[in-house]
mmCIF file of C-alpha atoms (C1' of nucleotides) in Angstrom:
data_model
loop_
_atom_site.group_PDB
_atom_site.id
_atom_site.type_symbol
_atom_site.label_atom_id
_atom_site.label_comp_id
_atom_site.label_asym_id
_atom_site.label_seq_id
_atom_site.Cartn_x
_atom_site.Cartn_y
_atom_site.Cartn_z
ATOM 1 C CA MET A 1 104.458 129.437 76.167
ATOM 2 C CA MET A 2 105.245 127.332 79.178
ATOM 3 C CA LEU A 3 104.318 123.695 78.924
ATOM 4 C CA ILE A 4 101.668 122.525 81.345
ATOM 5 C CA ARG A 5 101.841 118.911 82.398
ATOM 6 C CA PRO A 6 98.486 117.342 83.097
ATOM 7 C CA MET A 7 97.096 117.069 86.598
ATOM 8 C CA LEU A 8 96.560 113.445 87.661
ATOM 9 C CA ALA A 9 93.932 111.782 89.809
ATOM 10 C CA VAL A 10 94.496 109.405 92.691
ATOM 11 C CA SER A 11 92.472 106.228 92.548
ATOM 12 C CA GLY A 12 89.905 105.828 95.241
ATOM 13 C CA GLU A 13 86.251 105.556 96.102
ATOM 14 C CA LEU A 14 83.185 107.641 95.383
ATOM 15 C CA PRO A 15 82.598 110.525 97.780
ATOM 16 C CA ILE A 16 80.171 109.636 100.568
ATOM 17 C CA ALA A 17 76.630 110.923 100.107
ATOM 18 C CA SER A 18 77.059 113.857 102.469
ATOM 19 C CA GLN A 19 80.094 115.031 100.459
ATOM 20 C CA GLU A 20 78.658 114.600 96.982
ATOM 21 C CA ALA A 21 77.633 118.244 96.691
ATOM 22 C CA ALA A 22 81.295 119.315 96.776
ATOM 23 C CA TRP A 23 82.242 117.185 93.769
ATOM 24 C CA ALA A 24 81.579 116.961 90.068
ATOM 25 C CA ALA A 25 81.769 113.645 88.242
ATOM 26 C CA GLU A 26 82.920 113.044 84.685
ATOM 27 C CA PHE A 27 83.101 109.805 82.758
ATOM 28 C CA LYS A 28 86.547 108.250 82.625
ATOM 29 C CA TRP A 29 87.641 107.923 79.004
ATOM 30 C CA ASP A 30 89.781 104.953 78.156
ATOM 31 C CA GLY A 31 92.249 106.686 75.867
ATOM 32 C CA VAL A 32 95.487 108.660 76.018
ATOM 33 C CA ARG A 33 95.913 112.007 77.696
ATOM 34 C CA ALA A 34 96.847 114.951 75.511
ATOM 35 C CA VAL A 35 97.298 118.633 76.245
ATOM 36 C CA ALA A 36 96.331 120.785 73.245
ATOM 37 C CA TYR A 37 98.140 124.068 72.685
ATOM 38 C CA LEU A 38 96.168 126.354 70.345
ATOM 39 C CA LEU A 39 98.409 129.335 69.777
ATOM 40 C CA GLY A 40 98.463 131.738 66.840
ATOM 41 C CA GLY A 41 96.467 129.380 64.653
ATOM 42 C CA GLU A 42 98.918 126.524 65.292
ATOM 43 C CA VAL A 43 97.848 123.377 67.101
ATOM 44 C CA ARG A 44 100.188 121.128 69.060
ATOM 45 C CA LEU A 45 99.316 118.048 71.038
ATOM 46 C CA LEU A 46 101.643 116.834 73.788
ATOM 47 C CA SER A 47 101.419 113.618 75.772
ATOM 48 C CA ARG A 48 101.346 113.252 79.524
ATOM 49 C CA ASN A 49 105.151 113.442 79.509
ATOM 50 C CA ASP A 50 105.356 116.398 77.147
ATOM 51 C CA ARG A 51 106.110 114.209 74.141
ATOM 52 C CA GLU A 52 105.076 115.546 70.782
ATOM 53 C CA VAL A 53 102.059 113.608 69.468
ATOM 54 C CA THR A 54 100.666 116.212 67.077
ATOM 55 C CA GLY A 55 101.560 114.171 64.008
ATOM 56 C CA ALA A 56 99.754 111.093 65.259
ATOM 57 C CA TYR A 57 96.296 112.647 65.118
ATOM 58 C CA PRO A 58 96.083 114.811 61.985
ATOM 59 C CA GLU A 59 92.297 114.568 61.804
ATOM 60 C CA LEU A 60 91.966 116.472 65.085
ATOM 61 C CA LEU A 61 94.059 119.466 64.139
ATOM 62 C CA ALA A 62 91.622 121.334 61.891
ATOM 63 C CA ASP A 63 88.769 120.906 64.354
ATOM 64 C CA LEU A 64 90.957 122.205 67.173
ATOM 65 C CA ALA A 65 92.344 125.223 65.327
ATOM 66 C CA GLY A 66 90.250 128.089 66.675
ATOM 67 C CA ALA A 67 90.440 131.845 66.666
ATOM 68 C CA ARG A 68 91.340 132.168 70.336
ATOM 69 C CA ASN A 69 94.605 131.173 71.928
ATOM 70 C CA MET A 70 94.128 128.559 74.562
ATOM 71 C CA VAL A 71 95.503 125.426 76.216
ATOM 72 C CA LEU A 72 93.144 122.520 76.719
ATOM 73 C CA ASP A 73 93.452 119.314 78.712
ATOM 74 C CA GLY A 74 91.738 116.269 77.305
ATOM 75 C CA GLU A 75 91.836 112.702 76.141
ATOM 76 C CA VAL A 76 92.292 111.196 72.689
ATOM 77 C CA VAL A 77 89.797 108.372 72.348
ATOM 78 C CA ALA A 78 89.088 105.697 69.732
ATOM 79 C CA LEU A 79 85.587 104.257 69.636
ATOM 80 C CA ASP A 80 84.498 100.698 69.003
ATOM 81 C CA SER A 81 81.591 99.848 66.713
ATOM 82 C CA SER A 82 79.090 100.456 69.512
ATOM 83 C CA GLY A 83 80.462 103.916 70.243
ATOM 84 C CA ALA A 84 82.224 103.107 73.511
ATOM 85 C CA PRO A 85 85.892 104.067 73.990
ATOM 86 C CA ASP A 86 88.214 101.201 73.101
ATOM 87 C CA PHE A 87 91.795 101.425 74.305
ATOM 88 C CA GLY A 88 92.757 98.356 72.306
ATOM 89 C CA ARG A 89 91.857 100.082 69.058
ATOM 90 C CA LEU A 90 93.654 103.240 70.069
ATOM 91 C CA GLN A 91 96.833 101.233 70.614
ATOM 92 C CA SER A 92 97.119 100.751 66.876
ATOM 93 C CA ARG A 93 97.118 104.548 66.436
ATOM 94 C CA MET A 94 99.074 105.954 69.311
ATOM 95 C CA HIS A 95 102.595 105.011 68.237
ATOM 96 C CA VAL A 96 102.170 105.877 64.577
ATOM 97 C CA ARG A 97 103.701 109.256 63.816
ATOM 98 C CA SER A 98 102.250 109.675 60.346
ATOM 99 C CA PRO A 99 99.292 107.348 60.021
ATOM 100 C CA SER A 100 98.290 106.031 56.620
ATOM 101 C CA ARG A 101 95.020 106.954 54.970
ATOM 102 C CA SER A 102 93.666 103.481 55.648
ATOM 103 C CA LEU A 103 94.613 103.554 59.329
ATOM 104 C CA LEU A 104 92.933 106.953 59.684
ATOM 105 C CA ALA A 105 89.815 105.501 58.107
ATOM 106 C CA THR A 106 89.693 102.291 60.130
ATOM 107 C CA VAL A 107 90.543 103.762 63.547
ATOM 108 C CA PRO A 108 89.254 107.333 63.742
ATOM 109 C CA VAL A 109 89.799 109.227 66.980
ATOM 110 C CA LEU A 110 88.036 111.949 68.930
ATOM 111 C CA TYR A 111 89.430 114.575 71.284
ATOM 112 C CA HIS A 112 87.497 114.941 74.517
ATOM 113 C CA ALA A 113 88.424 118.333 75.976
ATOM 114 C CA PHE A 114 87.621 118.403 79.676
ATOM 115 C CA ASP A 115 89.544 121.378 81.050
ATOM 116 C CA VAL A 116 90.881 124.767 80.000
ATOM 117 C CA LEU A 117 94.280 125.757 81.386
ATOM 118 C CA HIS A 118 95.088 128.995 79.594
ATOM 119 C CA LEU A 119 92.943 131.415 77.623
ATOM 120 C CA ASP A 120 93.843 134.539 75.631
ATOM 121 C CA GLY A 121 97.274 134.772 77.207
ATOM 122 C CA ARG A 122 96.110 134.320 80.789
ATOM 123 C CA SER A 123 96.521 131.282 82.978
ATOM 124 C CA THR A 124 93.312 129.823 84.354
ATOM 125 C CA LEU A 125 95.067 127.282 86.571
ATOM 126 C CA ARG A 126 94.199 129.040 89.806
ATOM 127 C CA MET A 127 90.491 129.278 89.025
ATOM 128 C CA PRO A 128 88.328 126.705 90.813
ATOM 129 C CA TYR A 129 87.196 123.780 88.720
ATOM 130 C CA GLU A 130 83.659 125.156 88.574
ATOM 131 C CA ARG A 131 84.799 128.374 86.904
ATOM 132 C CA ARG A 132 87.146 126.650 84.464
ATOM 133 C CA ARG A 133 84.329 124.319 83.555
ATOM 134 C CA ALA A 134 81.914 127.228 82.907
ATOM 135 C CA LEU A 135 84.572 128.868 80.761
ATOM 136 C CA LEU A 136 85.131 125.655 78.829
ATOM 137 C CA GLU A 137 81.435 125.338 78.062
ATOM 138 C CA GLU A 138 81.224 128.983 76.923
ATOM 139 C CA LEU A 139 83.969 128.303 74.415
ATOM 140 C CA ALA A 140 81.577 126.009 72.496
ATOM 141 C CA LEU A 141 84.371 123.768 71.246
ATOM 142 C CA ASP A 142 82.178 120.915 70.024
ATOM 143 C CA ARG A 143 83.024 120.657 66.376
ATOM 144 C CA GLY A 144 83.760 117.656 64.193
ATOM 145 C CA ARG A 145 86.026 115.335 66.151
ATOM 146 C CA VAL A 146 86.313 117.615 69.186
ATOM 147 C CA ARG A 147 83.893 117.125 72.049
ATOM 148 C CA VAL A 148 83.393 118.633 75.468
ATOM 149 C CA PRO A 149 82.130 115.663 77.464
ATOM 150 C CA PRO A 150 79.613 116.367 80.212
ATOM 151 C CA SER A 151 80.380 117.103 83.836
ATOM 152 C CA PHE A 152 77.786 116.345 86.497
ATOM 153 C CA PRO A 153 78.044 118.336 89.719
ATOM 154 C CA GLY A 154 76.717 116.770 92.872
ATOM 155 C CA SER A 155 75.734 113.340 91.592
ATOM 156 C CA ALA A 156 78.780 111.095 91.490
ATOM 157 C CA GLY A 157 76.892 107.984 92.557
ATOM 158 C CA VAL A 158 74.344 108.239 89.756
ATOM 159 C CA VAL A 159 77.050 108.982 87.187
ATOM 160 C CA MET A 160 78.894 105.856 88.308
ATOM 161 C CA ASP A 161 75.749 103.788 87.783
ATOM 162 C CA VAL A 162 75.386 105.168 84.272
ATOM 163 C CA ALA A 163 79.055 104.494 83.542
ATOM 164 C CA ARG A 164 78.625 100.904 84.647
ATOM 165 C CA GLU A 165 75.511 100.426 82.499
ATOM 166 C CA HIS A 166 77.351 101.676 79.443
ATOM 167 C CA GLY A 167 80.464 99.622 80.053
ATOM 168 C CA LEU A 168 82.631 102.703 80.622
ATOM 169 C CA GLU A 169 85.837 102.427 82.618
ATOM 170 C CA GLY A 170 84.576 104.447 85.553
ATOM 171 C CA VAL A 171 84.306 108.057 86.646
ATOM 172 C CA VAL A 172 86.647 110.825 87.727
ATOM 173 C CA CYS A 173 85.390 112.924 90.627
ATOM 174 C CA LYS A 174 86.760 116.453 90.857
ATOM 175 C CA ARG A 175 86.363 118.898 93.712
ATOM 176 C CA LEU A 176 84.320 121.858 92.507
ATOM 177 C CA ASP A 177 86.724 124.205 94.291
ATOM 178 C CA SER A 178 89.939 122.574 93.064
ATOM 179 C CA PRO A 179 92.577 124.586 91.234
ATOM 180 C CA TYR A 180 94.491 122.874 88.429
ATOM 181 C CA LEU A 181 97.754 121.534 89.835
ATOM 182 C CA PRO A 182 100.010 120.808 86.821
ATOM 183 C CA GLY A 183 101.897 117.540 86.935
ATOM 184 C CA ARG A 184 100.578 116.663 90.372
ATOM 185 C CA ARG A 185 98.651 113.591 91.432
ATOM 186 C CA SER A 186 96.197 115.199 93.775
ATOM 187 C CA GLU A 187 93.370 113.946 95.983
ATOM 188 C CA LEU A 188 91.290 116.810 94.618
ATOM 189 C CA TRP A 189 90.704 114.491 91.659
ATOM 190 C CA VAL A 190 89.715 110.898 92.367
ATOM 191 C CA LYS A 191 89.272 108.244 89.724
ATOM 192 C CA VAL A 192 86.857 105.488 90.587
ATOM 193 C CA LYS A 193 87.157 102.434 88.406
ATOM 194 C CA ASN A 194 84.614 99.905 87.443
ATOM 195 C CA THR A 195 86.617 96.831 88.258
ATOM 196 C CA LEU A 196 85.825 93.188 87.908
ATOM 197 C CA MET A 197 86.908 90.324 90.143
ATOM 198 C CA LEU A 198 87.778 86.798 89.155
ATOM 199 C CA ASP A 199 88.565 83.694 91.183
ATOM 200 C CA VAL A 200 91.652 81.963 89.805
ATOM 201 C CA LEU A 201 93.936 79.030 90.535
ATOM 202 C CA VAL A 202 97.697 79.540 90.655
ATOM 203 C CA GLY A 203 99.435 77.231 88.185
ATOM 204 C CA GLY A 204 102.944 78.595 88.313
ATOM 205 C CA TRP A 205 105.196 81.558 88.808
ATOM 206 C CA LYS A 206 108.030 83.448 87.198
ATOM 207 C CA PRO A 207 110.972 84.739 89.224
ATOM 208 C CA GLY A 208 111.338 88.468 89.751
ATOM 209 C CA GLU A 209 114.143 90.716 88.603
ATOM 210 C CA GLY A 210 115.881 93.712 90.101
ATOM 211 C CA ARG A 211 114.459 94.452 93.490
ATOM 212 C CA ARG A 212 112.153 91.466 93.175
ATOM 213 C CA SER A 213 115.015 89.057 92.387
ATOM 214 C CA GLY A 214 115.007 86.070 94.724
ATOM 215 C CA THR A 215 111.252 86.203 95.014
ATOM 216 C CA ILE A 216 108.192 85.983 92.788
ATOM 217 C CA GLY A 217 107.923 88.187 89.718
ATOM 218 C CA SER A 218 104.469 87.185 88.638
ATOM 219 C CA LEU A 219 101.949 84.395 89.156
ATOM 220 C CA LEU A 220 100.548 82.447 86.214
ATOM 221 C CA VAL A 221 96.873 81.918 86.800
ATOM 222 C CA GLY A 222 94.005 80.036 85.225
ATOM 223 C CA VAL A 223 90.370 79.120 85.622
ATOM 224 C CA PRO A 224 89.024 75.576 85.493
ATOM 225 C CA ASP A 225 86.763 74.806 82.577
ATOM 226 C CA ALA A 226 85.623 71.787 80.588
ATOM 227 C CA GLY A 227 89.027 71.206 78.984
ATOM 228 C CA GLY A 228 91.034 71.580 82.189
ATOM 229 C CA LEU A 229 92.795 74.600 83.628
ATOM 230 C CA ARG A 230 92.533 77.442 81.120
ATOM 231 C CA TYR A 231 95.390 79.952 81.277
ATOM 232 C CA VAL A 232 94.151 83.541 81.765
ATOM 233 C CA GLY A 233 97.319 85.567 82.269
ATOM 234 C CA HIS A 234 100.051 86.571 84.673
ATOM 235 C CA VAL A 235 99.602 88.803 87.637
ATOM 236 C CA GLY A 236 102.665 90.779 88.685
ATOM 237 C CA THR A 237 101.311 93.469 90.925
ATOM 238 C CA GLY A 238 99.165 93.871 94.012
ATOM 239 C CA PHE A 239 101.425 91.920 96.373
ATOM 240 C CA THR A 240 103.008 93.173 99.531
ATOM 241 C CA GLU A 241 106.355 91.731 100.580
ATOM 242 C CA HIS A 242 104.560 89.659 103.164
ATOM 243 C CA MET A 243 102.204 88.172 100.562
ATOM 244 C CA LEU A 244 105.174 87.223 98.358
ATOM 245 C CA ARG A 245 106.860 85.363 101.212
ATOM 246 C CA ASP A 246 103.627 83.631 102.124
ATOM 247 C CA LEU A 247 102.941 82.587 98.520
ATOM 248 C CA SER A 248 106.473 81.225 98.091
ATOM 249 C CA ALA A 249 106.067 79.094 101.197
ATOM 250 C CA ARG A 250 102.677 77.767 100.101
ATOM 251 C CA MET A 251 103.849 76.973 96.565
ATOM 252 C CA ALA A 252 107.031 75.157 97.620
ATOM 253 C CA PRO A 253 105.335 71.822 98.456
ATOM 254 C CA LEU A 254 103.154 72.010 95.324
ATOM 255 C CA VAL A 255 105.969 72.090 92.753
ATOM 256 C CA ARG A 256 105.519 69.817 89.731
ATOM 257 C CA PRO A 257 107.651 69.366 86.612
ATOM 258 C CA ALA A 258 105.091 70.100 83.900
ATOM 259 C CA SER A 259 102.616 72.857 83.227
ATOM 260 C CA PRO A 260 99.182 72.290 84.780
ATOM 261 C CA PHE A 261 97.527 74.411 82.095
ATOM 262 C CA ALA A 262 95.456 72.786 79.363
ATOM 263 C CA GLY A 263 96.719 73.362 75.852
ATOM 264 C CA VAL A 264 99.680 75.577 75.130
ATOM 265 C CA ALA A 265 101.873 76.392 78.093
ATOM 266 C CA PRO A 266 102.159 80.174 78.271
ATOM 267 C CA GLU A 267 105.964 80.239 78.555
ATOM 268 C CA PRO A 268 108.707 78.669 80.629
ATOM 269 C CA ALA A 269 107.983 79.051 84.307
ATOM 270 C CA HIS A 270 107.982 77.176 87.581
ATOM 271 C CA TRP A 271 104.892 75.022 87.736
ATOM 272 C CA VAL A 272 102.785 74.079 90.748
ATOM 273 C CA GLU A 273 99.762 71.912 91.391
ATOM 274 C CA PRO A 274 96.793 74.240 90.937
ATOM 275 C CA ARG A 275 95.519 74.120 94.478
ATOM 276 C CA LEU A 276 95.972 77.706 95.606
ATOM 277 C CA ALA A 277 92.857 79.763 94.906
ATOM 278 C CA GLY A 278 93.019 83.516 94.812
ATOM 279 C CA GLU A 279 91.166 86.592 93.746
ATOM 280 C CA VAL A 280 92.276 88.879 90.931
ATOM 281 C CA GLU A 281 90.945 92.315 90.083
ATOM 282 C CA TYR A 282 91.034 93.208 86.400
ATOM 283 C CA ALA A 283 89.802 95.782 83.919
ATOM 284 C CA GLY A 284 88.621 93.455 81.156
ATOM 285 C CA TRP A 285 89.813 90.887 78.644
ATOM 286 C CA THR A 286 92.215 91.324 75.756
ATOM 287 C CA ARG A 287 91.493 89.870 72.335
ATOM 288 C CA ASP A 288 93.635 86.817 73.133
ATOM 289 C CA GLY A 289 91.508 85.957 76.116
ATOM 290 C CA VAL A 290 93.871 87.076 78.847
ATOM 291 C CA LEU A 291 93.167 89.454 81.690
ATOM 292 C CA ARG A 292 93.783 93.158 81.167
ATOM 293 C CA HIS A 293 95.502 95.014 84.030
ATOM 294 C CA PRO A 294 95.255 92.159 86.511
ATOM 295 C CA THR A 295 96.210 92.841 90.110
ATOM 296 C CA TRP A 296 96.428 90.274 92.889
ATOM 297 C CA ARG A 297 93.919 90.752 95.701
ATOM 298 C CA GLY A 298 94.773 87.767 97.851
ATOM 299 C CA LEU A 299 94.278 84.092 98.532
ATOM 300 C CA LYS A 300 90.864 82.605 99.064
ATOM 301 C CA GLU A 301 90.549 79.724 101.457
ATOM 302 C "C1'" DA B 1 114.266 89.888 68.617
ATOM 303 C "C1'" DT B 2 114.656 93.647 71.529
ATOM 304 C "C1'" DC B 3 113.607 98.122 73.105
ATOM 305 C "C1'" DA B 4 110.716 101.799 74.271
ATOM 306 C "C1'" DG B 5 106.604 103.856 74.779
ATOM 307 C "C1'" DT B 6 101.226 103.931 75.941
ATOM 308 C "C1'" DC B 7 98.009 102.477 79.672
ATOM 309 C "C1'" DG B 8 97.715 100.404 84.535
ATOM 310 C "C1'" DT B 9 99.207 98.590 89.587
ATOM 311 C "C1'" DG B 10 102.179 98.827 94.201
ATOM 312 C "C1'" DA B 11 106.418 99.461 97.063
ATOM 313 C "C1'" DA B 12 110.752 101.482 98.233
ATOM 314 C "C1'" DT B 13 113.545 105.537 98.451
ATOM 315 C "C1'" DG B 14 115.031 110.103 99.086
ATOM 316 C "C1'" DC B 15 114.022 114.790 99.771
ATOM 317 C "C1'" DT B 16 111.379 118.393 102.116
ATOM 318 C "C1'" DT B 17 108.383 119.960 105.543
ATOM 319 C "C1'" DA B 18 105.776 119.533 109.835
ATOM 320 C "C1'" DA B 19 105.368 117.962 114.417
ATOM 321 C "C1'" DA B 20 107.051 116.335 118.819
ATOM 322 C "C1'" DT C 1 117.156 118.497 117.433
ATOM 323 C "C1'" DT C 2 115.041 114.461 116.185
ATOM 324 C "C1'" DT C 3 111.338 112.032 114.326
ATOM 325 C "C1'" DA C 4 107.304 111.585 111.509
ATOM 326 C "C1'" DA C 5 104.710 112.574 107.605
ATOM 327 C "C1'" DG C 6 104.056 113.915 102.841
ATOM 328 C "C1'" DC C 7 105.369 114.169 98.218
ATOM 329 C "C1'" DA C 8 107.718 113.029 94.014
ATOM 330 C "C1'" DT C 9 110.589 109.738 91.833
ATOM 331 C "C1'" DT C 10 112.120 105.312 90.557
ATOM 332 C "C1'" DC C 11 111.598 100.679 89.744
ATOM 333 C "C1'" DA C 12 109.251 96.429 89.872
ATOM 334 C "C1'" DC C 13 105.199 93.893 87.650
ATOM 335 C "C1'" DG C 14 101.061 93.351 83.725
ATOM 336 C "C1'" DA C 15 99.197 93.874 78.140
ATOM 337 C "C1'" DC C 16 100.154 95.704 73.930
ATOM 338 C "C1'" DT C 17 102.387 97.583 69.479
ATOM 339 C "C1'" DG C 18 105.587 100.272 66.600
ATOM 340 C "C1'" DA C 19 110.368 101.306 65.729
ATOM 341 C "C1'" DT C 20 114.886 99.738 65.333
#
DNA sequence: ATCAGTCGTGAATGCTTAAA
DNA sequence: TTTAAGCATTCACGACTGAT
């Protein structure tokens, strides 16, 4: 059996209203991608890069083992107490090759199967999404820890609203006529993320390495609160070369010897007076109160 | 303590293909 | 033939955790 690497989505915006009918929307699950190979009663799970992850998720194997040979694309997801996917919890599972009984009990996972790539010895990759989806639903895979999450044709905007209400990461829009393009990041699939914005003050910077040596690696940012400037994380992406040059020039006259952050200084860095205000896009907060997946969006005057 | 791997972002590079 | 565009790859950066 040939390995099939998962098809990837580009990030972008919702389809415009007049185009909605050509797309289906699915919820975006905040977990890890896994392709399931169900062949001759054996089940294997491989990561996005074809790494073996079967052993990490033993509780999924029995529920996946079916009579028919097939290859499924899906996402391994851990839920928080409210039932929403929680990537932070999954992180304690995803590197553990043979999880202990207690870990299995405290962080159970589900497999959300959202595509079928091969069935009964025949490839389904060239079928349009709509047909693969119908096939997937006919297979009636929902059993135990395996779910087939819903797909909503023609209503991406509404699905996004629901995702936002439930605190989900966003939606993935897929062209109804799209074939499955293994290993490709294609505009036929578009992920639309529910992102948050935060106004921050720049309190310092760390130098870059490699190609970024001689310039800024990341900015250390904070938000003012009662106790002073509260550190909220470093931002190392989102800049163009021009922005890096501009930021360096603006920070140069603001240099100061000590950290401007209240409380514990995050780590050694170059400190500046916190006078530059900027906007950061982020996906949420980590347990330690720092930004998750922050990206720089630009200075605010 | 460091490395590597999961998720994410963007930019540069190099190869292939299409257009001028 | 030369240039432009498109695509995949690589390398930066972030948080995080297990393995070594």
